[in-house]
CSV table of C-alpha atoms and ligand atoms in Angstrom, one decimal:
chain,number,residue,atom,x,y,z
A,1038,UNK,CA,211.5,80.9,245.1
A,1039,UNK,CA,209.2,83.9,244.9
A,1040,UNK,CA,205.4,83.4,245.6
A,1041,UNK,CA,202.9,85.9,246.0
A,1042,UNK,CA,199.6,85.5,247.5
A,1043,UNK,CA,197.1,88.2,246.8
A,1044,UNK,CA,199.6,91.0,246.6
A,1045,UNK,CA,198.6,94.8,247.1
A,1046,UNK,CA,200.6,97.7,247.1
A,1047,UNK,CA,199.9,101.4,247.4
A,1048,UNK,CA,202.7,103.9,247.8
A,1049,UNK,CA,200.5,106.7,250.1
A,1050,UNK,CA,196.8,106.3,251.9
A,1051,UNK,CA,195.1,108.7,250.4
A,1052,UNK,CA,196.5,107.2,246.2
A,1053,UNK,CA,195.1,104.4,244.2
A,1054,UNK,CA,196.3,101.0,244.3
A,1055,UNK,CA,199.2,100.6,242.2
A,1056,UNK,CA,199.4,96.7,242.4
A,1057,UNK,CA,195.8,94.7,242.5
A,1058,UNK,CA,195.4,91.0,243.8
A,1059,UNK,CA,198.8,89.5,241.9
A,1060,UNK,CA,198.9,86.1,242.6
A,1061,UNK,CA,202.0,84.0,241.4
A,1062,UNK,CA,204.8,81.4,242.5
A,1063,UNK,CA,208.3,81.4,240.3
A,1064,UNK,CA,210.3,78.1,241.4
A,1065,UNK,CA,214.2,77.5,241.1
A,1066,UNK,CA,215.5,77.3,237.7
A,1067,UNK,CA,212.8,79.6,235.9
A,1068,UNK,CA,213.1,82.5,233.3
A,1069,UNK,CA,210.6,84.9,233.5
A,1070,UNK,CA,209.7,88.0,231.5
A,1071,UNK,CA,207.5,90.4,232.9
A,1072,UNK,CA,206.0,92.4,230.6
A,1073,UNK,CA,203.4,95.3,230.4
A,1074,UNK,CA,203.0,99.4,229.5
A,1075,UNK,CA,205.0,102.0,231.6
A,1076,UNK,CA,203.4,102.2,234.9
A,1077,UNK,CA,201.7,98.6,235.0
A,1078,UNK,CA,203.8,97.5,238.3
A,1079,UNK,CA,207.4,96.0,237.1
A,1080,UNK,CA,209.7,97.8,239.3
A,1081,UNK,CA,207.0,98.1,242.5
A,1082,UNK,CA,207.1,94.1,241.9
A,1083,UNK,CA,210.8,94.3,242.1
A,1084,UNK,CA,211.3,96.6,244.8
A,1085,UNK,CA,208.9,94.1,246.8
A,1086,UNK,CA,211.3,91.2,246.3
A,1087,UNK,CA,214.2,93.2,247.4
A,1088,UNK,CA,212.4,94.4,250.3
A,1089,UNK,CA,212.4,98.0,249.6
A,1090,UNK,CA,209.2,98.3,249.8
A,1091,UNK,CA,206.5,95.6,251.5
A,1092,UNK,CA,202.9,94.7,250.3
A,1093,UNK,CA,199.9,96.8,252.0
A,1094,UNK,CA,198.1,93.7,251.7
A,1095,UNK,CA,199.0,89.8,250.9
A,1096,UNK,CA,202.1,88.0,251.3
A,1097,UNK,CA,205.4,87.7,249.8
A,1098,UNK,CA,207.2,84.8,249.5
A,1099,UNK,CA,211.2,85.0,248.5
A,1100,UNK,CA,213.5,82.1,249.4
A,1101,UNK,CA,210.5,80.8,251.2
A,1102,UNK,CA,210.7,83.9,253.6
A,1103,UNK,CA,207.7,86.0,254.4
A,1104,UNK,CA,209.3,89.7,253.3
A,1105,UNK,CA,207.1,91.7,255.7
A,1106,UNK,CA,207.9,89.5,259.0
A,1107,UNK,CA,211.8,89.6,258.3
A,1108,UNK,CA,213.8,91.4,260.8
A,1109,UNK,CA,216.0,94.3,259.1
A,1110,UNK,CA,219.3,92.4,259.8
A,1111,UNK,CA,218.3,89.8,257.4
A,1112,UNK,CA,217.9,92.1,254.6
A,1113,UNK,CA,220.8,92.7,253.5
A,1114,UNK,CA,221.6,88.9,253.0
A,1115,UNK,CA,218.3,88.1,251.1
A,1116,UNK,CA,219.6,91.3,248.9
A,1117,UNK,CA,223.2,89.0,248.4
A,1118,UNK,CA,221.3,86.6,247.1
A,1119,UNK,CA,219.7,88.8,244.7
A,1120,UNK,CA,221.9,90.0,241.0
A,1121,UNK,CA,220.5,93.2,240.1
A,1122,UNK,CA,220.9,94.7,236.6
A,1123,UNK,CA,219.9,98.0,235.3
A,1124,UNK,CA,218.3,100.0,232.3
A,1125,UNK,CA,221.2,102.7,233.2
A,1126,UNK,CA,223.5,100.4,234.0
A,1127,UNK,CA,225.1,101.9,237.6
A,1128,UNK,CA,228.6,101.5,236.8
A,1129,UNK,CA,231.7,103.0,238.2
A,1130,UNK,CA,232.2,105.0,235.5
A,1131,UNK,CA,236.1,106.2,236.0
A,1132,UNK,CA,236.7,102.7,236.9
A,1133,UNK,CA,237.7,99.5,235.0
A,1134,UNK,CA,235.9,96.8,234.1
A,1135,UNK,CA,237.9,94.2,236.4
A,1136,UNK,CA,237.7,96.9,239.8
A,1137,UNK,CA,233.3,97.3,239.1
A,1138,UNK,CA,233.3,93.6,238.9
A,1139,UNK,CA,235.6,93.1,242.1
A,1140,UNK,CA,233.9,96.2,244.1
A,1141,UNK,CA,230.7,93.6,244.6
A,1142,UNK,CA,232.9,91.5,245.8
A,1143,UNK,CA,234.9,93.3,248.3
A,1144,UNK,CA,231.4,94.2,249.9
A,1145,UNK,CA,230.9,91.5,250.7
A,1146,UNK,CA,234.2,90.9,252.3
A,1147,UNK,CA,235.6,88.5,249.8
A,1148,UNK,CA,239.7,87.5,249.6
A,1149,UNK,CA,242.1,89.2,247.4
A,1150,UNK,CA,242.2,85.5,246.2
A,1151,UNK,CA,238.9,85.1,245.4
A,1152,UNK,CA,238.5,88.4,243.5
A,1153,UNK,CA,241.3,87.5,240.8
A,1154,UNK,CA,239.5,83.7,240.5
A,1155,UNK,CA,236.0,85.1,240.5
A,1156,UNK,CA,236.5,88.1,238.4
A,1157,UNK,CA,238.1,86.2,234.7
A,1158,UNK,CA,235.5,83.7,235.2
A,1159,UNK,CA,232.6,86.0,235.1
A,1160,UNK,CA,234.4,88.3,232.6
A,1161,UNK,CA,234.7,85.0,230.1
A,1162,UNK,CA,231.0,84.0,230.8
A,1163,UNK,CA,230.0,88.0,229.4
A,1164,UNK,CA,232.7,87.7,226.9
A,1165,UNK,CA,234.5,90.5,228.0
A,1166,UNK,CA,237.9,89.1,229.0
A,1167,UNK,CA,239.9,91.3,226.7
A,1168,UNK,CA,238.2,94.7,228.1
A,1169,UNK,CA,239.4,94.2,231.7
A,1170,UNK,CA,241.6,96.7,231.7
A,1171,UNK,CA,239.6,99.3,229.8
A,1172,UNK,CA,238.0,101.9,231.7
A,1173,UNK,CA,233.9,101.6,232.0
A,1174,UNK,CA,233.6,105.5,230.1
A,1175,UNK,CA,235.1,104.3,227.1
A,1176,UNK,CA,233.1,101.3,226.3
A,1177,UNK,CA,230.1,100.9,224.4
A,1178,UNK,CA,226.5,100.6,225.7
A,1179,UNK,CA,226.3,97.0,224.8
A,1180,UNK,CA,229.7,96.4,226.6
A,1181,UNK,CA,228.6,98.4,230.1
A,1182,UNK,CA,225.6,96.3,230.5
A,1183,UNK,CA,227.9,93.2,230.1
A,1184,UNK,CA,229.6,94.2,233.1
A,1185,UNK,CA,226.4,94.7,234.5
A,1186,UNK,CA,225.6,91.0,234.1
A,1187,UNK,CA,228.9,90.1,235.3
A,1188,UNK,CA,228.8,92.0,238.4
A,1189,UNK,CA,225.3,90.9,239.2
A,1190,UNK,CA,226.5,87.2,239.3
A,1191,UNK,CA,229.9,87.5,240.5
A,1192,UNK,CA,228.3,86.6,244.1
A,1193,UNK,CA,226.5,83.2,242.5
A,1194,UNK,CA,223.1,84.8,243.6
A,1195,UNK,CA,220.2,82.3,243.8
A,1196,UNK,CA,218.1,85.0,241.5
A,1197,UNK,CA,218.5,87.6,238.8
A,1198,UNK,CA,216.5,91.0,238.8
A,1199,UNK,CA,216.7,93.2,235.7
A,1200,UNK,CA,214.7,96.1,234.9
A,1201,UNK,CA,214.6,96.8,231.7
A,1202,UNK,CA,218.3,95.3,230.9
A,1203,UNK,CA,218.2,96.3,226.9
A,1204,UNK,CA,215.9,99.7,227.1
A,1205,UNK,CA,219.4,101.4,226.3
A,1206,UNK,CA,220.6,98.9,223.8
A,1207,UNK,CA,220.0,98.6,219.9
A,1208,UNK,CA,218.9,95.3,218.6
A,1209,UNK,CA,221.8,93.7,218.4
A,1210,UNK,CA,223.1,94.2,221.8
A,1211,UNK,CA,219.7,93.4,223.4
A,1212,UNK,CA,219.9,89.9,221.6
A,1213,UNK,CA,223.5,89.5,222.8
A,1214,UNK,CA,222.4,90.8,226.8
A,1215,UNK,CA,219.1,88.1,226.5
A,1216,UNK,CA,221.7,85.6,225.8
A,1217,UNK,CA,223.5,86.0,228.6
A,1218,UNK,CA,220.9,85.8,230.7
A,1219,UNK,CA,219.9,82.7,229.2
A,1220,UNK,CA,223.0,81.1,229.5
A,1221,UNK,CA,222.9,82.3,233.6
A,1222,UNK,CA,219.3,80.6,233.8
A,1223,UNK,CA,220.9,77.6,232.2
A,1224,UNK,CA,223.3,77.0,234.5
A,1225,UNK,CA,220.9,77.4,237.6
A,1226,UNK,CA,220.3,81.1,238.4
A,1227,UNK,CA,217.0,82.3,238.3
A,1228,UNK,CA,216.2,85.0,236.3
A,1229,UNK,CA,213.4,87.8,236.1
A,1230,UNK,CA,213.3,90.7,233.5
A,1231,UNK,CA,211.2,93.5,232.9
A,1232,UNK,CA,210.9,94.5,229.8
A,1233,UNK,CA,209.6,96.4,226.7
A,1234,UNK,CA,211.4,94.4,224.4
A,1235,UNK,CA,208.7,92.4,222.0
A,1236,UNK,CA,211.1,91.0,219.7
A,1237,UNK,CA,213.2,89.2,222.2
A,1238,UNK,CA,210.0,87.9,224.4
A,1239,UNK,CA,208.4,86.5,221.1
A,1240,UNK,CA,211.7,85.1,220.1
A,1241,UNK,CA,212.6,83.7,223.5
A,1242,UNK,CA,209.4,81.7,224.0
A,1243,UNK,CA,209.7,81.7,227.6
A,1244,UNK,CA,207.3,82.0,230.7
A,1245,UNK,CA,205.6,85.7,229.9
A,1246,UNK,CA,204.0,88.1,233.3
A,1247,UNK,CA,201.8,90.6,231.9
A,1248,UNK,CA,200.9,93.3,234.2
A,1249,UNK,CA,198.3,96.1,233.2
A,1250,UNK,CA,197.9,99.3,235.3
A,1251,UNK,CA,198.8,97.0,238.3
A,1252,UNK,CA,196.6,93.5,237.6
A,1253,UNK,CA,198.1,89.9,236.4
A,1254,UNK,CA,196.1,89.5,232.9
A,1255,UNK,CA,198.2,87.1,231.6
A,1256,UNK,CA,200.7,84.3,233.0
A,1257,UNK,CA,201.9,82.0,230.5
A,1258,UNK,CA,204.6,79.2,229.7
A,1259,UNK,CA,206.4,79.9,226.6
A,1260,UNK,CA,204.6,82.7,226.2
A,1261,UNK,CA,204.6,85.8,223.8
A,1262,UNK,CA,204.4,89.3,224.1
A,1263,UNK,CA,201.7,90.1,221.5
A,1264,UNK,CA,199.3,87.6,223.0
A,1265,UNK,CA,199.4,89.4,226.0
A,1266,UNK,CA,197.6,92.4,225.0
B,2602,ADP,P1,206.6,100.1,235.7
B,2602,ADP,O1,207.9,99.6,236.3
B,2602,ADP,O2,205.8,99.0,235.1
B,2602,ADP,O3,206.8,101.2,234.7
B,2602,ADP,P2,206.1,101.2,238.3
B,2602,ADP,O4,206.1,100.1,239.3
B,2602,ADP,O5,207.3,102.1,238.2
B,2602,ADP,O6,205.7,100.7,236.9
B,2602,ADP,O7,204.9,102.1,238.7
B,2602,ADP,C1,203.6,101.7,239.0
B,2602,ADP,C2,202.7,102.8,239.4
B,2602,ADP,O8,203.2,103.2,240.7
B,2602,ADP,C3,202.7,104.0,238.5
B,2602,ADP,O9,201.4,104.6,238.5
B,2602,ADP,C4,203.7,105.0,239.2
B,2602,ADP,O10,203.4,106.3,239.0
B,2602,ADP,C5,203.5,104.6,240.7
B,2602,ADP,N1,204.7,104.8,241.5
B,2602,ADP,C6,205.9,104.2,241.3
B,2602,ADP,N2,206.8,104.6,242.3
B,2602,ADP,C7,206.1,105.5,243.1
B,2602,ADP,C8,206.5,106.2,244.3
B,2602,ADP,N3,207.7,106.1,244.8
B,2602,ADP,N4,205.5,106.9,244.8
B,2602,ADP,C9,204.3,107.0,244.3
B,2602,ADP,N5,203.9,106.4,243.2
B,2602,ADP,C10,204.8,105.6,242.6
């Protein structure tokens, strides 16, 4: 699903290499944490598999298309088959929880039909089906990044980014956010997080990335965070 081959990536000629020889291959069906200090490479990694940025050397893999040699006009359909979520969440603030949820969906030219069946099913799966109505300003961190989740997977995309999902969140609503994205993973999605969050990778016992000032040091199944270091 995403596979890179000796991946470099420096953001001006004359600066340092900010990613070093990462070699990987995530297949369908995995959870991944990628883990590592501020600065180590998450979100270049990210912005690579969304194509906003392409590797100044070695090759990336997603959906088994090489990123550099796609044609602009295909981007924006490897991007629908990508859920991204947030550290700051990116909501709609004035807006309800139901209309954030449906707006992904109207991009992409879906029914009126298909936004009132789409939209309570995703809202159940974040538990948040008593909240559609509420406006996104007056709910609770834990509760924005819910509709977060929900509008990342109201398109059934084939993968799930986050950056740093629970950097905003206390414990408890990290836990609940992980949970969610465990239950997406279960049911088939994909799923990729950056994050900070030691607790939940030790707890979570599931494959761990560790990037350091822009090398892989460590890629392990059912890994933890404190091993990594
Ligand atoms: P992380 O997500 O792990 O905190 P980043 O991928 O954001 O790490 O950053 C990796 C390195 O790339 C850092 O040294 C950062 O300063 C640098 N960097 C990130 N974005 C840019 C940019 N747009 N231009 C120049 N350097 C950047």
């Amino acid at each position: 699903m995403v596979e890179a081959k000796g991946i470099y990536h420096r953001y001006d000629k004359k600066g340092c290499d900010v990613l070093h020889n990462i070699n990987f291959v995530i297949n369908r069906g995995e959870f991944v944490f990628i883990v590592g200090p501020s600065g180590a490479g998450k979100s270049t990694l990210f912005k690579m598999i969304i194509r906003e940025i392409v590797p100044t050397k070695g090759i990336l893999r997603v959906f088994g298309h090489d990123l550099a040699a796609m044609r602009r006009g295909r981007i924006p359909y490897l991007r629908r088959n990508i859920g991204m979520v947030f550290q700051d969440f990116r909501l709609l603030e004035e807006h309800t929880t139901f209309d954030n949820i449906a707006f992904a969906l109207r991009v992409i030219g879906a029914t009126g039909r298909e936004i009132r069946r789409r939209v309570p099913y995703v809202l159940e799966l974040v538990g948040l089906t008593d909240k559609a109505t509420a406006r996104v300003c007056d709910l609770s961190g834990g509760e924005q990044q819910r509709i977060g989740l929900a509008r990342a997977i109201v398109n059934r995309p084939a993968m799930i980014i986050a950056d740093e999902p629970t950097g905003n969140l206390d414990p408890d609503n990290s836990y609940e956010i992980m949970n969610i994205l465990r239950t997406i993973n279960m049911r088939g999605t994909t799923v990729l997080v950056a994050t900070h969050n030691r607790e939940i990778v030790d707890r979570l016992k599931k494959r761990v990335i560790h990037l350091d000032r822009g090398r892989l040091t460590v890629d392990e199944a059912k890994g933890v965070y404190s091993s990594a270091l």
